[in-house]
Structure formats: C-alpha cells, structure tokens
Coordinates of C-alpha atoms in Angstrom, one line a residue:
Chain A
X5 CA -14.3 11.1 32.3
X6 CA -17.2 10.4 34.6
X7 CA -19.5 8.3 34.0
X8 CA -22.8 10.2 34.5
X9 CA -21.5 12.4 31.8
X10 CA -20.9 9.9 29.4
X11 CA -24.9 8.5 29.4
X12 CA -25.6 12.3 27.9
X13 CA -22.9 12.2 25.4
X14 CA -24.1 11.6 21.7
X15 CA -21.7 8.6 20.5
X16 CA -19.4 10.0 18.4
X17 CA -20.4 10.8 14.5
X18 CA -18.3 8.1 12.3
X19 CA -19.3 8.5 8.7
X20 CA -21.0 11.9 8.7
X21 CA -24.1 11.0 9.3
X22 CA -26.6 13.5 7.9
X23 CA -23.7 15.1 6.3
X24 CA -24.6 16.0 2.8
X25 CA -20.6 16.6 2.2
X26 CA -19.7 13.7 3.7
X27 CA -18.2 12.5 0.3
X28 CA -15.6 15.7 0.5
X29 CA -13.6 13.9 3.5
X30 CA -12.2 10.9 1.0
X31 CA -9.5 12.3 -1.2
X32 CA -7.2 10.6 -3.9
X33 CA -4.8 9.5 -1.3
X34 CA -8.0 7.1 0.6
X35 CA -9.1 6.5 -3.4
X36 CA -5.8 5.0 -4.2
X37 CA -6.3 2.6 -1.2
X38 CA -9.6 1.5 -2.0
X39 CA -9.0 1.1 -5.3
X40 CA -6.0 -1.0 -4.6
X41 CA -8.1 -3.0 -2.5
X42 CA -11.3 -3.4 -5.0
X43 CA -8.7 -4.7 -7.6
X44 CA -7.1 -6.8 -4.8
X45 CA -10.1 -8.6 -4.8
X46 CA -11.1 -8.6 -8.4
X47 CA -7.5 -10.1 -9.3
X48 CA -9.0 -13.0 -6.9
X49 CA -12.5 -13.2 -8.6
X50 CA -10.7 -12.7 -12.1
X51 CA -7.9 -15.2 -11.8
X52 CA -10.3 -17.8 -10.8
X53 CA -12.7 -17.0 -14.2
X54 CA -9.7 -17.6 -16.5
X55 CA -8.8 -21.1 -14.9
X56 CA -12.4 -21.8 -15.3
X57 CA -12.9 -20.3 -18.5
X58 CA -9.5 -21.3 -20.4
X59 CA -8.9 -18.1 -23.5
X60 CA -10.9 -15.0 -22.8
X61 CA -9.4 -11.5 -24.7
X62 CA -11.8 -9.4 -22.0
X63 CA -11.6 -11.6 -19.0
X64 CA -7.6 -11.4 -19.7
X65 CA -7.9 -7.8 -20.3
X66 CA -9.3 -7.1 -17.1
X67 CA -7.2 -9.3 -15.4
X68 CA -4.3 -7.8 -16.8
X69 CA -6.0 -4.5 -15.9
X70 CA -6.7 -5.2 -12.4
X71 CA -2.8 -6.3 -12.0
X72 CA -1.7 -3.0 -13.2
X73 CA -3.7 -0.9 -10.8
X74 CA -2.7 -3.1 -7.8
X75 CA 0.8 -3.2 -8.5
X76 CA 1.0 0.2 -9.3
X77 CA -0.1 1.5 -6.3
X78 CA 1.4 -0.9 -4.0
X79 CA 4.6 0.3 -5.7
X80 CA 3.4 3.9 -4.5
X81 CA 3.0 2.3 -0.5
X82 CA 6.3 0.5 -0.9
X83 CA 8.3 4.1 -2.1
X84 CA 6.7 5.7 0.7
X85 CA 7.2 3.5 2.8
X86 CA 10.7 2.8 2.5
X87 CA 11.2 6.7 2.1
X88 CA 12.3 6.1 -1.2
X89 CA 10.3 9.0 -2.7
X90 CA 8.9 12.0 -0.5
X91 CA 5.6 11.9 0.8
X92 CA 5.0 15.4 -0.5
X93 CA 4.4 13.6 -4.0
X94 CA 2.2 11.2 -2.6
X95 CA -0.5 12.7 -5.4
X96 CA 2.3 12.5 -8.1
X97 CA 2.9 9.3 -7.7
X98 CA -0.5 8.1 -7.7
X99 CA -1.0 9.2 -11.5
X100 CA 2.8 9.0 -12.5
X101 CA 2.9 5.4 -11.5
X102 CA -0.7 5.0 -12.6
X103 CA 0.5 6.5 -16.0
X104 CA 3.2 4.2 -16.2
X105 CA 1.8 1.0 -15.5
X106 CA -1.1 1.2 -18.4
X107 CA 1.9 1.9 -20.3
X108 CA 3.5 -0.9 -19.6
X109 CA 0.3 -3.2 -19.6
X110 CA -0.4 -1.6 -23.2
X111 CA 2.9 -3.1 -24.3
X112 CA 2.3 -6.6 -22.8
X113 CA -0.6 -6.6 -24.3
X114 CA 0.3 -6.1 -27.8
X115 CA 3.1 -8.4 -27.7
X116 CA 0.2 -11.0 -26.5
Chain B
X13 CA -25.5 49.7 -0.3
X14 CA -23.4 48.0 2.0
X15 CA -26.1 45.3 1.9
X16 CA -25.9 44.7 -1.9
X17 CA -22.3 44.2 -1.8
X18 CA -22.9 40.9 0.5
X19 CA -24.2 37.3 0.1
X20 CA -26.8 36.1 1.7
X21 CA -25.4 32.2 2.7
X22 CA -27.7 29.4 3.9
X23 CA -25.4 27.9 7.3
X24 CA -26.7 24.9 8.4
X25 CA -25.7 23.6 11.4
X26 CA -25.9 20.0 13.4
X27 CA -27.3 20.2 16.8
X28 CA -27.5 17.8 19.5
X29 CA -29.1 19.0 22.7
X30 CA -28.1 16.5 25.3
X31 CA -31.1 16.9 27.3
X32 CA -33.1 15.9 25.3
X33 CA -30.5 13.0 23.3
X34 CA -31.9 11.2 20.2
X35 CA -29.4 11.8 16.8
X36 CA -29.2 15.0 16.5
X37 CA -30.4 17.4 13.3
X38 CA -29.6 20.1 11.7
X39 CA -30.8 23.6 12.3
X40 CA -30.9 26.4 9.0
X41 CA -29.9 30.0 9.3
X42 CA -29.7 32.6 6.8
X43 CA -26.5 34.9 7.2
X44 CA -26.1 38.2 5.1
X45 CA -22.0 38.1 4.9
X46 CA -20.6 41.5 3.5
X47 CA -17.6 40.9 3.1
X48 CA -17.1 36.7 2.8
X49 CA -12.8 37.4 2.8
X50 CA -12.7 38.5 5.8
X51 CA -15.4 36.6 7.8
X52 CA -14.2 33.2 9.1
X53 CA -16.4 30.7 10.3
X54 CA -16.0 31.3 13.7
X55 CA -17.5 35.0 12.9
X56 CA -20.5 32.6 11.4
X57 CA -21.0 31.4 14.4
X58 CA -20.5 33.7 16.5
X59 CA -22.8 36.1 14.5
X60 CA -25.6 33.0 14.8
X61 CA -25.1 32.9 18.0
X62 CA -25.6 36.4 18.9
X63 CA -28.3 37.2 16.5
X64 CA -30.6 34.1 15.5
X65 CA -29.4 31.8 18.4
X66 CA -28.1 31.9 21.5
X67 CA -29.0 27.9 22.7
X68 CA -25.9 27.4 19.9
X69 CA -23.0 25.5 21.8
X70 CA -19.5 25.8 20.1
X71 CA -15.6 25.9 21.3
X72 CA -13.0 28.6 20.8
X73 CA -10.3 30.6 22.5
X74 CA -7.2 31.9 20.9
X75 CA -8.6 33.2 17.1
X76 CA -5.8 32.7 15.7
X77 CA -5.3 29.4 14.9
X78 CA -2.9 28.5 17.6
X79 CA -5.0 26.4 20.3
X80 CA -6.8 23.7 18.1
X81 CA -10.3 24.5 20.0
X82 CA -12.3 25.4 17.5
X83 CA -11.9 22.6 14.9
X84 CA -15.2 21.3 13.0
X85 CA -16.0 19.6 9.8
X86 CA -17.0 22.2 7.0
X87 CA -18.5 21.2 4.4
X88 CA -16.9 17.9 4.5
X89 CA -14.0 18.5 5.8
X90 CA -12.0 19.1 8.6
X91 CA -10.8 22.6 9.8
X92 CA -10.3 24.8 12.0
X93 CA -13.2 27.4 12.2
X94 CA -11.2 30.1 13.0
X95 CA -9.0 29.9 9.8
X96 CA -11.2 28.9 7.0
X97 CA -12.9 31.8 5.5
X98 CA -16.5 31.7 4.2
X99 CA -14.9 32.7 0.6
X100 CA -13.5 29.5 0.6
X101 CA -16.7 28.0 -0.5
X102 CA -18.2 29.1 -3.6
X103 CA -20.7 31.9 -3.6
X104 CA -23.8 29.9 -4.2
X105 CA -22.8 27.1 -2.0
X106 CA -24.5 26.2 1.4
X107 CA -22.1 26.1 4.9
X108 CA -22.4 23.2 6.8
X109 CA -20.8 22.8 10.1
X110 CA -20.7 19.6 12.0
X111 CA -18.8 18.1 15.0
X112 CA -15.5 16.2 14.4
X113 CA -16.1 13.0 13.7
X114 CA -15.0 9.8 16.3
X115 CA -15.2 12.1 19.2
X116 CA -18.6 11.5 22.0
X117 CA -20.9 14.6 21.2
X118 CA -21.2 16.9 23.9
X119 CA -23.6 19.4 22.7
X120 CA -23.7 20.6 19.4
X121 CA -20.6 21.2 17.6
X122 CA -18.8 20.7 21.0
X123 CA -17.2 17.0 21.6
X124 CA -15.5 15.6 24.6
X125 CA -11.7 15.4 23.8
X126 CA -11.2 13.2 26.3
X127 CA -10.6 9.7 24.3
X128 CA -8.3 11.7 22.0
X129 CA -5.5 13.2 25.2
X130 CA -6.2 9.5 27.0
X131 CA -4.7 8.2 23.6
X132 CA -2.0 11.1 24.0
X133 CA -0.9 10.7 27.3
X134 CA -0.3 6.8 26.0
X135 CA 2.4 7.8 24.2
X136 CA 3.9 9.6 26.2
X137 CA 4.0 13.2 25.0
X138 CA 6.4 14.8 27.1
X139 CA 10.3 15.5 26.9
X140 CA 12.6 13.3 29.8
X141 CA 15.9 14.6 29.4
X142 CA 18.9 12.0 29.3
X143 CA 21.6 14.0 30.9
X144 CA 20.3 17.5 33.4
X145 CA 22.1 20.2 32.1
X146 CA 21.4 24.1 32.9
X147 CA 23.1 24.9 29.8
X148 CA 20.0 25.5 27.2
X149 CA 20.4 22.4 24.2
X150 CA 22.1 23.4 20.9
X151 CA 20.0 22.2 18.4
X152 CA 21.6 23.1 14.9
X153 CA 18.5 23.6 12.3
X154 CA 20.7 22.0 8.7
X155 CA 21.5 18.9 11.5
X156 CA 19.5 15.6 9.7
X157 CA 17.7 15.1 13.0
X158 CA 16.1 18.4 13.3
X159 CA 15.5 18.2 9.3
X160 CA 13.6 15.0 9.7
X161 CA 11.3 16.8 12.5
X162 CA 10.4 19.3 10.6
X163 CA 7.4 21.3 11.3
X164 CA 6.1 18.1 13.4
X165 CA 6.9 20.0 16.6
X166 CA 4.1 22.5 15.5
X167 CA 0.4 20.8 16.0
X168 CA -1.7 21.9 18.3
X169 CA -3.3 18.8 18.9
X170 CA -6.8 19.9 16.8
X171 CA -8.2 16.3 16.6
X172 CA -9.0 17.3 12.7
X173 CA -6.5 14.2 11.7
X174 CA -8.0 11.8 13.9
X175 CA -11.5 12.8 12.7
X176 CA -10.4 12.2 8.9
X177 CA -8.6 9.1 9.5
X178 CA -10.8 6.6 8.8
X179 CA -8.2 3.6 10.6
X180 CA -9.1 5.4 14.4
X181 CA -13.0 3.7 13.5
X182 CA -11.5 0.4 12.7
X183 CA -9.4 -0.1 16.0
X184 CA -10.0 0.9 19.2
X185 CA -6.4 0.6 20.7
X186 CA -5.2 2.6 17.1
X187 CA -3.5 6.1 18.7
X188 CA -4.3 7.8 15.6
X189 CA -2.0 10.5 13.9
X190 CA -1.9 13.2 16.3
X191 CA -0.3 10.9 19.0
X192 CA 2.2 9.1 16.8
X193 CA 3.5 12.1 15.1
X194 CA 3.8 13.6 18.7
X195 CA 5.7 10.4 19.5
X196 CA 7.8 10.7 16.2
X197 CA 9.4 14.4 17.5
X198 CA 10.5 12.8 20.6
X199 CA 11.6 9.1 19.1
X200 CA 14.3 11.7 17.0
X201 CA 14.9 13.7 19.6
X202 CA 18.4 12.1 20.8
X203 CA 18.5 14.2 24.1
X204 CA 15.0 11.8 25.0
X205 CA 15.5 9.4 27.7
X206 CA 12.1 7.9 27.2
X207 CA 13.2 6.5 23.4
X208 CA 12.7 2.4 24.5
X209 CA 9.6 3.2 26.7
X210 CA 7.9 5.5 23.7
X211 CA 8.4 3.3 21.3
X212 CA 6.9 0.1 23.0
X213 CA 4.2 2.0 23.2
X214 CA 4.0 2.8 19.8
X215 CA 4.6 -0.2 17.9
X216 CA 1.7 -1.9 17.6
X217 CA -0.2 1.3 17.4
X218 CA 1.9 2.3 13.9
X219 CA 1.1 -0.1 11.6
X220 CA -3.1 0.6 11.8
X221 CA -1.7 3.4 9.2
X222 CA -2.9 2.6 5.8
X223 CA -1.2 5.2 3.8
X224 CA -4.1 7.0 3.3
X225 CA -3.1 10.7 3.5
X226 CA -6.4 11.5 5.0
X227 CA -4.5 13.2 7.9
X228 CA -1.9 15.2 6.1
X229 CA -4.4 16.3 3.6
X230 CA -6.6 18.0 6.6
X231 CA -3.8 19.6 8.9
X232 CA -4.3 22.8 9.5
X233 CA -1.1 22.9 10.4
X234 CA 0.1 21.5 7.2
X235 CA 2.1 18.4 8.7
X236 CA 1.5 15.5 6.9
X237 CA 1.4 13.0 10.0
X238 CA 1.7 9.8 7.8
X239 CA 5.6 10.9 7.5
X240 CA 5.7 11.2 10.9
X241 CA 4.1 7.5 11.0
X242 CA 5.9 6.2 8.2
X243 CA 9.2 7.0 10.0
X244 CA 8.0 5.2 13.4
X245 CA 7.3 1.9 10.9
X246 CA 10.7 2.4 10.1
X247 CA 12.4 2.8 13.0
X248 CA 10.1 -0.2 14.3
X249 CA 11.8 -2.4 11.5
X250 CA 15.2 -1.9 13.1
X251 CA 13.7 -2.5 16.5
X252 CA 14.5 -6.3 17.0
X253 CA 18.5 -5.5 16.0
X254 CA 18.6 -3.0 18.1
X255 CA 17.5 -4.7 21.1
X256 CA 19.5 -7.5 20.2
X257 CA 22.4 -5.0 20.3
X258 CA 21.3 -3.8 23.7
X259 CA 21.2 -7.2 25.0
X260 CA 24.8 -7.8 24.0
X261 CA 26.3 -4.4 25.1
X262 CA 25.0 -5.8 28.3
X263 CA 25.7 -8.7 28.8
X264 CA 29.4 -7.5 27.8
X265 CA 29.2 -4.9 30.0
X266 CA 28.1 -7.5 33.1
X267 CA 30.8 -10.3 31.6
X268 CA 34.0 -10.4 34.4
X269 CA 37.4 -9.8 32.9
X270 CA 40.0 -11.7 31.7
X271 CA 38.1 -14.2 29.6
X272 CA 35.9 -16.0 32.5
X273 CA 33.0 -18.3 31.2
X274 CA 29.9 -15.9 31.3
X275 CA 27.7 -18.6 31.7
X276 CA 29.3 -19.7 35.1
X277 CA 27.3 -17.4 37.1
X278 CA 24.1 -15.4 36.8
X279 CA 24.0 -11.4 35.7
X280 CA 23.9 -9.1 38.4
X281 CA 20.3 -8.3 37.2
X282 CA 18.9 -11.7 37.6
X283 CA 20.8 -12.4 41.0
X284 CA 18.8 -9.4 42.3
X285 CA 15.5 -11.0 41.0
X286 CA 15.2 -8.1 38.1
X287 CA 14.3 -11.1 35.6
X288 CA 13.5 -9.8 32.0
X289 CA 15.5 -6.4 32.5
X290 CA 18.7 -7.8 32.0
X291 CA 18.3 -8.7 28.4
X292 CA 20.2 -12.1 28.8
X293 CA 18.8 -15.9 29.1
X294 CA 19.9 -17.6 32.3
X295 CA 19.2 -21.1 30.5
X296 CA 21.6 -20.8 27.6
X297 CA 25.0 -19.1 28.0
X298 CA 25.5 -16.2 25.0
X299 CA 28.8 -18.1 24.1
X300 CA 27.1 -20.9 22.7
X301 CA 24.1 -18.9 21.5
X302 CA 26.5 -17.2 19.3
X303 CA 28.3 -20.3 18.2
X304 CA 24.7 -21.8 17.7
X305 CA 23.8 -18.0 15.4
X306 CA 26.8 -18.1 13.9
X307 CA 26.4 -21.8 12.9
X308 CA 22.6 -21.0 11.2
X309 CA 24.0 -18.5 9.5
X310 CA 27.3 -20.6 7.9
X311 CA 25.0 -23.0 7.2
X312 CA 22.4 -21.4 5.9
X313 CA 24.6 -19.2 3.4
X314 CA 26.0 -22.3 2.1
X315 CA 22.9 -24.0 1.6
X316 CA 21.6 -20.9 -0.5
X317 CA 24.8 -20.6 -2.2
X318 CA 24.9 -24.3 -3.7
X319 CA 21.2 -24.3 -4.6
X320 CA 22.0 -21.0 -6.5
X321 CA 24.5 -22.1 -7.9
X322 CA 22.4 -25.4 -9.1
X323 CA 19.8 -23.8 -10.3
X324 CA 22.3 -20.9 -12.0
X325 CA 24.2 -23.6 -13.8
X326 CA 21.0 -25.7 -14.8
X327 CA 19.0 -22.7 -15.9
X328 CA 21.2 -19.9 -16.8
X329 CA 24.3 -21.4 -17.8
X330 CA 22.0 -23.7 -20.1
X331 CA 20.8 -20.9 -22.4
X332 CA 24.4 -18.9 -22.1
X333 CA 26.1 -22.0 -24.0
X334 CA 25.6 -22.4 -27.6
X335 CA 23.9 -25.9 -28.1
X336 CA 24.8 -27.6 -31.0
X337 CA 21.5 -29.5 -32.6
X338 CA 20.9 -33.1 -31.9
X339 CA 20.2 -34.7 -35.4
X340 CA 17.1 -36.7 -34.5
X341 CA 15.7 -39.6 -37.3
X342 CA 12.4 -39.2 -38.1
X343 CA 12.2 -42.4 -40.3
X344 CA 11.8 -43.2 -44.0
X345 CA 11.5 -40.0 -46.5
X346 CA 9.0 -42.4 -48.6
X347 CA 6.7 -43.5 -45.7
X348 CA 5.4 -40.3 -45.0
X349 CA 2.2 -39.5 -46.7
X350 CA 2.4 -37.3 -50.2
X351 CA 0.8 -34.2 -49.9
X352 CA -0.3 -34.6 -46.1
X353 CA 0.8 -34.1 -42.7
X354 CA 2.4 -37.2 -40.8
X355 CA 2.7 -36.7 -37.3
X356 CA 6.0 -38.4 -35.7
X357 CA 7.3 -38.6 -31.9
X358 CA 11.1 -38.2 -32.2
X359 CA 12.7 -39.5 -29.4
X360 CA 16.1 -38.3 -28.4
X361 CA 18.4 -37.7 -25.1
X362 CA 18.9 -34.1 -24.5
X363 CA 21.8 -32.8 -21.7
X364 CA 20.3 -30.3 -18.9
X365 CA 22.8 -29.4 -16.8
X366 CA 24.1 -32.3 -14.7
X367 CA 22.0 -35.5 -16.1
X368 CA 21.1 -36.5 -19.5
X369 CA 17.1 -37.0 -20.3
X370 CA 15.1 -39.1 -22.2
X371 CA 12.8 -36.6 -24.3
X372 CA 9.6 -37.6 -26.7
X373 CA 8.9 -34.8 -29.1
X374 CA 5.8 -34.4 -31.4
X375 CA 6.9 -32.9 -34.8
X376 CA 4.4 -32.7 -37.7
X377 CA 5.9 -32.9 -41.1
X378 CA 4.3 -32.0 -44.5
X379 CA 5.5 -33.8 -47.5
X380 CA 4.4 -32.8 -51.1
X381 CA 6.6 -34.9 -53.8
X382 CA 5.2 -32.8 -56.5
X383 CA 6.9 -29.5 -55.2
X384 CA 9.6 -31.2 -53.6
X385 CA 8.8 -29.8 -50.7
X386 CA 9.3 -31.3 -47.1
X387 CA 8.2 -28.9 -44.1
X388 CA 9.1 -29.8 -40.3
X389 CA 6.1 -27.9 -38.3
X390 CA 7.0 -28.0 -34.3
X391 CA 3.7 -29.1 -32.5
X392 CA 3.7 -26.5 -30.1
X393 CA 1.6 -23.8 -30.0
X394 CA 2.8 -20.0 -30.3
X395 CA 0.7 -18.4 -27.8
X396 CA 1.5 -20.4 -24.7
X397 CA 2.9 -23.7 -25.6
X398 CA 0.4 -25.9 -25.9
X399 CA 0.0 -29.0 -28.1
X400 CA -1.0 -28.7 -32.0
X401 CA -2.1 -31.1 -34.0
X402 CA -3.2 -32.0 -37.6
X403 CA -6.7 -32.7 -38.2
X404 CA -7.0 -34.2 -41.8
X405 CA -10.6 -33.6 -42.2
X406 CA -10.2 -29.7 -42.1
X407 CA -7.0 -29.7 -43.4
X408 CA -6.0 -27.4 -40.4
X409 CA -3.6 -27.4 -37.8
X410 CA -5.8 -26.8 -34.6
X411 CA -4.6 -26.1 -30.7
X412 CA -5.6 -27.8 -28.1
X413 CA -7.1 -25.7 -25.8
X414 CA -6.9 -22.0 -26.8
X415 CA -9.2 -22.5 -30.1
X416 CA -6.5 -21.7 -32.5
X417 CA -5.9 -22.8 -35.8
X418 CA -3.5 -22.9 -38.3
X419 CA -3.0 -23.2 -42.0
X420 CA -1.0 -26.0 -44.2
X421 CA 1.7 -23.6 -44.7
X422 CA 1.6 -22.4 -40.7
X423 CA 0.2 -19.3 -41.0
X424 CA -2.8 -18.3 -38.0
X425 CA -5.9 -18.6 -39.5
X426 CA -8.3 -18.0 -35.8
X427 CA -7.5 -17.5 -32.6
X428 CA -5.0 -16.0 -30.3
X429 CA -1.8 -17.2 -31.5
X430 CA 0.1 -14.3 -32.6
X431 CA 2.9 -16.2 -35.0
X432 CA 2.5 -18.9 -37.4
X433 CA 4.2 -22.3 -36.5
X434 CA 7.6 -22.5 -35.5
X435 CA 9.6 -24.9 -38.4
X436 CA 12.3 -27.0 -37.3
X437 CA 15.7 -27.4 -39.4
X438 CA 15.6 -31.0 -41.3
X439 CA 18.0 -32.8 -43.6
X440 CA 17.5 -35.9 -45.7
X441 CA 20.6 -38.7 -46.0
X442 CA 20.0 -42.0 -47.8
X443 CA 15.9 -41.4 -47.7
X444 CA 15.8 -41.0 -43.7
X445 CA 15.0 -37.6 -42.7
X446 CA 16.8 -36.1 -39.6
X447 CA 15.5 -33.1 -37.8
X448 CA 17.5 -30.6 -35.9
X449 CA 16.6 -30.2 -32.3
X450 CA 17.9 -27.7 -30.4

C-alpha cells in the first residue's frame, strides 16, 4: 500500500455510520454475548446490593435472574466450544438452554 | 403495461469522493424495477450507473458469486451484490448500499482490500507439501479429516465476515475469520508441511473470537467460520503436549545408543549453534527432568488423594452413617417457666470425623403445665440458618436478620421463612429433661 494513497482513503466505516440499518448487522448470536456480558455485570452490581441490603424477594429475584441468563449462555460457549453440540444449533441452544434455565430458576425459587 | 407490473424502489447509496474527502453521504435514486426476482443488486447498480450516474464507483467481475469482488452491506448486512436479489427486501422497503465496514474507503462503495490479504498472507494461506509426489493425493470424502473441512475450502475470501465481526475493531493484530478459517483447511490437512509454522501464527490470533456467529451468519458462502475457529482453539489446547512430545521424540532420536547419559554431551542442534530448534535444555539433562515430572506428579496425586479422602470421610462419610442422638440435659423440668419459652444453651461433645468437639447449642423450650405440654423449638431459622430467639413482650419467635417471625406453636407468621420451627426430640427422667441432638 503506498502511502500517498492512503492520505485519500476514507478510514474505514466501523459502526455504520449513517447507516439507518445499522441495527440489522447484530443478530441473536452477538445478542447472546452481550446479554451475557450485561448480566455479567449486573450479577456484580446485584450481589453487592444483597450483602448490603440483607433479605430482598426482588433484589434476590433478579439476582437469581441474572445467574440464570449468564450461566445459561456460558453453558451454550462452553458446548461449542468443546464441540460438544454442533455449531449449526448455535440458535437452538440459545433458547433451549435459555428455556431451561428459567425452568430451573422457577423451581429454586419456589423451593426458597 | 410492463411499467405497472414493476416497483419503483428508493436506492440510496453512500458516496465518498476522495478528492474531495470529508465523511462521505449518501446519494438518492429512484429505480423502476420490473421484475424485482430477477434483478440483483449488482443490476441496481449497474442500471444507476448507466442511467442516473456514471461518477458511481463500485467492484465486480465474475457475476456469479464466485470472486468475492462485489461484496457491500445491504441494508444492514453484508452480501454479495451479485447474489442478493432486490426481492429480498420487502416491496415498500428502501435499498441501502454501503461499503464493507473496517476496510479504508477508496471511493464509494469500493475499499482497499489491502489490510484484509496482509492479514491473509500472515497466516499463511497456501499448501507446502510434506512428501513431493507426482501421484495426484487420494483424499477419501467419508475420511473424518475431509469431514471436518467441510465446505471451508470454498470462500472466496469476500471480506463480508471480517466486516460483521465486530472482534476485527477491537484488535488490531486480530486475523479475523476469513484468515483463520483459511488457516483451519490447511491445519487438517495432514499432507501440510507448514502445520507448526501456521499454527504459531494463529494462536494468539484465535482466541479474539467471541462466539458471536456474526461471521457465519453473513457467509455468502454459507461456512460458518466460528467452527473453523473453534477447532483452531481446540487444537491450540493440545498445543503445549504436543510440543512437549516433539521435544522428546527428539531428544530420543539425538540420544546415542546403548543407554549412554544424554546429558554428557550437547544435541547435535546446539553443538552447531541452532539454540532453541532443538527442543531440549542444555542446563538440565531430560533424565532428571523426568525424574523431577514424574516426582510432581507422585506427589501431587498423593497429596490430592489424602485431602480427598479427609474431607470424603469428614463430610460424606459423616452423613452416610446413621448417628445415634446424644441425650443432652437441659436441667430441671420445674425451673422452666409455666406457660413461657425458656431459652437454654445445651452443651455437649459431638464426633466429626477424626476429633471430638465441644458444641454450645441454643434450644428454646415451651412449657405449659396446664396442657402438659413440653415443646423443644431448635433456634435456628428455616430459611438460612440463622439465630431465633423468643421475645416475651410479643410473644413471638423473631429471626435475627431476615425479619421473620414465628408463632408460640412455630408456625411462620412474616417473613421469608418457608417452614415453621424445626422441634427437637425430648424426654423427661426423674424431672430433668434431656433433648435429643442429632
């Protein structure tokens, strides 16, 4: 690449700028990673609420909430990445796993 | 007639004239399509080129989706304009055409591919035999290596996957997912001579990946390159045993016959000067680095086994054997209070596992003469464990910290606890009560 050329180039477009479908280009599989990572950091925010406010049904309830949707999709990377489950059902898992975790967050919260 | 059957589509279009520099913008063109199935966007183009504007700066060659040239972002999304269709989009929907994104801007929807084949070249994209033969390869298509390729072999090296992958933005020295799953065909490919040298290259850049699918989701090709990187993380896992391996086969092979001290001389590759290509250490012999390995390891297994079995017997085999209760005094039948709670500290010695302990438990005992009624109430809580006590004024047994309360007979009258009060077993000889703990 010579560098004369380069001063005329445009620098690249990152985000879509200007784009007003810029939103189509993140699909469930991105979704899934940013919501793991939101709930990553609510778990933080959360867990440090309930040592500072001892018994709270909602702040527990989210918490246990948050949990559920970070485990349950780290479960999804960890199958895929071990090649435990093809990535072809990368979608499927998201809800399957998804599915089942509520489930299973429904039941430890009854038995609370 | 023919023009009523059509649609008329708005096309907007992003333009950058690098004469003139700035941003960029985008430019608006009215297109009567007649028949949307069988117009791609390339036709789009190419008809807004010819008719409305020739200054309009695009790629292309082949037309048929085979040399990657032509990829832009429609609507959103990657693609390659000469296989999407304009019925793709809904009727009454606009067409927007853009650049790939994280390439430099050459001139309208044209960007310089340059960063993208520098990144390529890295990794090494071409095929080094390991033995010449003029004999053409036999590849069977059911063997697991040619399985595991897949339909890898096929991209065309579009750039759509590195514009939707969001990770290439984030780090500079990430390859993105057109060059690892290039250097995933050949990593499989046992006839590769290059498999060591590719994947050094490769390993740092594999792990950028965060599973987002972006990539796979935008292929025109349809190969989902996050397998492709997925399997490189994989074979990066077993890269440290495999080079330890290596080392060893080596160092055998260099080792003289008949049993002689390896460690008396140097390997052949360190005599020459070819340090750190002969995989061995000159400051420790392998012989004692094994005995030292194989040492750790003993050790180490040892260790783990006896705490396991510590904690196993402490822990585990505690709640497998049936206890039998510890009859604890809790004093004088007739001191307690009639028709009250008396709160009483038992204090008893309780086995777990290897040692006997000195424990001090809180037990709150109701007495009422009239009914002849004596009720053993443990103190802790049924929520999660914490202390209870009786408060006399309220008449109620109330938690410590979780706001919970309790009736006389142990039933939950607020707060979280989900059970009433756990009773304890008691028996009463010569006017001393004794309570059962378990």
């Amino acid at each position: 690449m010579e560098q004369q050329n380069v001063n005329n180039y445009r620098k690249p477009l990152q985000w879509g700028e200007l784009d007003p479908n810029r939103h189509r280009n993140m699909f469930v599989g991105m979704w899934a990673w940013m919501w793991q990572r939101i709930t990553a950091v609510a778990i933080i925010f959360l867990l440090g609420l309930h040592v500072t406010l001892t018994y709270k049904p909602w702040l527990q309830f989210l918490l246990l909430l948050a949990v559920t949707f970070h485990a349950t999709l780290g479960l999804r990377v960890i199958l895929l990445d071990f090649n435990l489950v093809n990535v072809k059902y990368q979608r499927a898992l998201i809800w399957g796993l998804t599915a089942l975790g509520l489930v299973i967050a429904g039941l430890i919260w009854r038995a609370m | 007639m023919a023009q009523e059957q059509g649609n008329t589509r708005k096309v907007a279009i992003y333009r950058y004239d690098p004469t003139v520099g700035g941003d960029g913008h985008y430019d608006h063109y009215d297109l009567h399509i007649e028949d949307e199935t069988n117009t791609t966007i390339l036709d789009v183009l190419l008809r807004i080129q010819r008719e409305q504007d020739s200054t309009l700066a695009f790629r292309y060659a082949c037309r048929v989706n085979m040399c990657g040239s032509c990829a832009v972002v429609i609507n959103g999304r990657e693609g390659l304009a000469c296989k999407t269709n304009v019925s793709d989009f809904a009727e009454s929907k606009d067409l927007t055409i853009r650049p790939l994104n994280h390439f430099p801007v050459v001139k309208d929807l044209v960007v310089d591919m340059g960063p993208f084949f520098e990144k390529y070249e890295e990794c090494l994209p071409f095929f080094e035999p390991r033995d010449m033969s003029e004999e053409p390869a036999i590849i069977r298509p059911d063997s697991i290596e040619r399985r595991a390729i897949g339909f890898s072999t096929e991209c065309i090296a579009c750039g759509c996957c590195v514009s939707s992958c969001t990770m290439v933005n984030y780090h500079d020295g990430y390859a993105g997912p057109a060059p690892l799953n290039r250097a995933f065909t050949l990593l499989l490919d046992s006839r590769d001579a290059l498999y060591e040298e590719r994947l050094d290259r490769v390993l740092q850049s594999c792990y950028n990946c965060r599973t987002e699918f972006n990539c796979t989701e935008v292929c025109p090709k349809e190969i989902s390159c996050t397998r492709s990187i997925k399997f490189i993380q994989r074979l990066a896992i077993k890269e440290p045993f495999r080079a330890k391996a290596k080392s060893k086969a080596e160092a055998a092979a260099s080792a003289p016959a008949h049993g002689e001290n390896v460690a008396a001389e140097p390997c052949a590759a360190h005599a020459s000067g070819e340090a750190g290509q002969c995989g061995c250490d000159e400051n420790l012999d392998t012989g004692r680095r094994n005995f030292l390995a194989k040492v750790t390891v003993g050790l180490g297994a040892v260790s783990a086994l006896t705490v396991g079995g510590v904690l196993a017997s402490t822990f585990v085999g505690q709640s497998l054997d049936k206890k039998e209760p510890v009859w604890v005094p809790a004093g004088k039948l007739g001191d307690l209070k009639e028709g009250d709670v008396t709160t009483v500290n038992l204090r008893y010695v309780e086995n777990v596992g290897f040692y006997n302990q000195e424990r001090v438990k809180p037990v709150m005992i109701y007495r009422n003469q009239e009914e002849d009624k004596v009720v053993v109430y443990d103190s802790r809580c049924t929520h999660l464990g914490c202390s209870v006590h009786w408060d006399a004024r309220q008449k109620l047994f109330l938690c410590a910290c979780h706001g919970g309360a309790f009736e006389l007979d142990g039933s939950v009258k607020a707060g979280p606890p989900p059970r009433p009060l756990a009773t304890l077993e008691h028996r009463v000889e010569n006017g001393n009560i004794l309570i059962a703990m378990v």
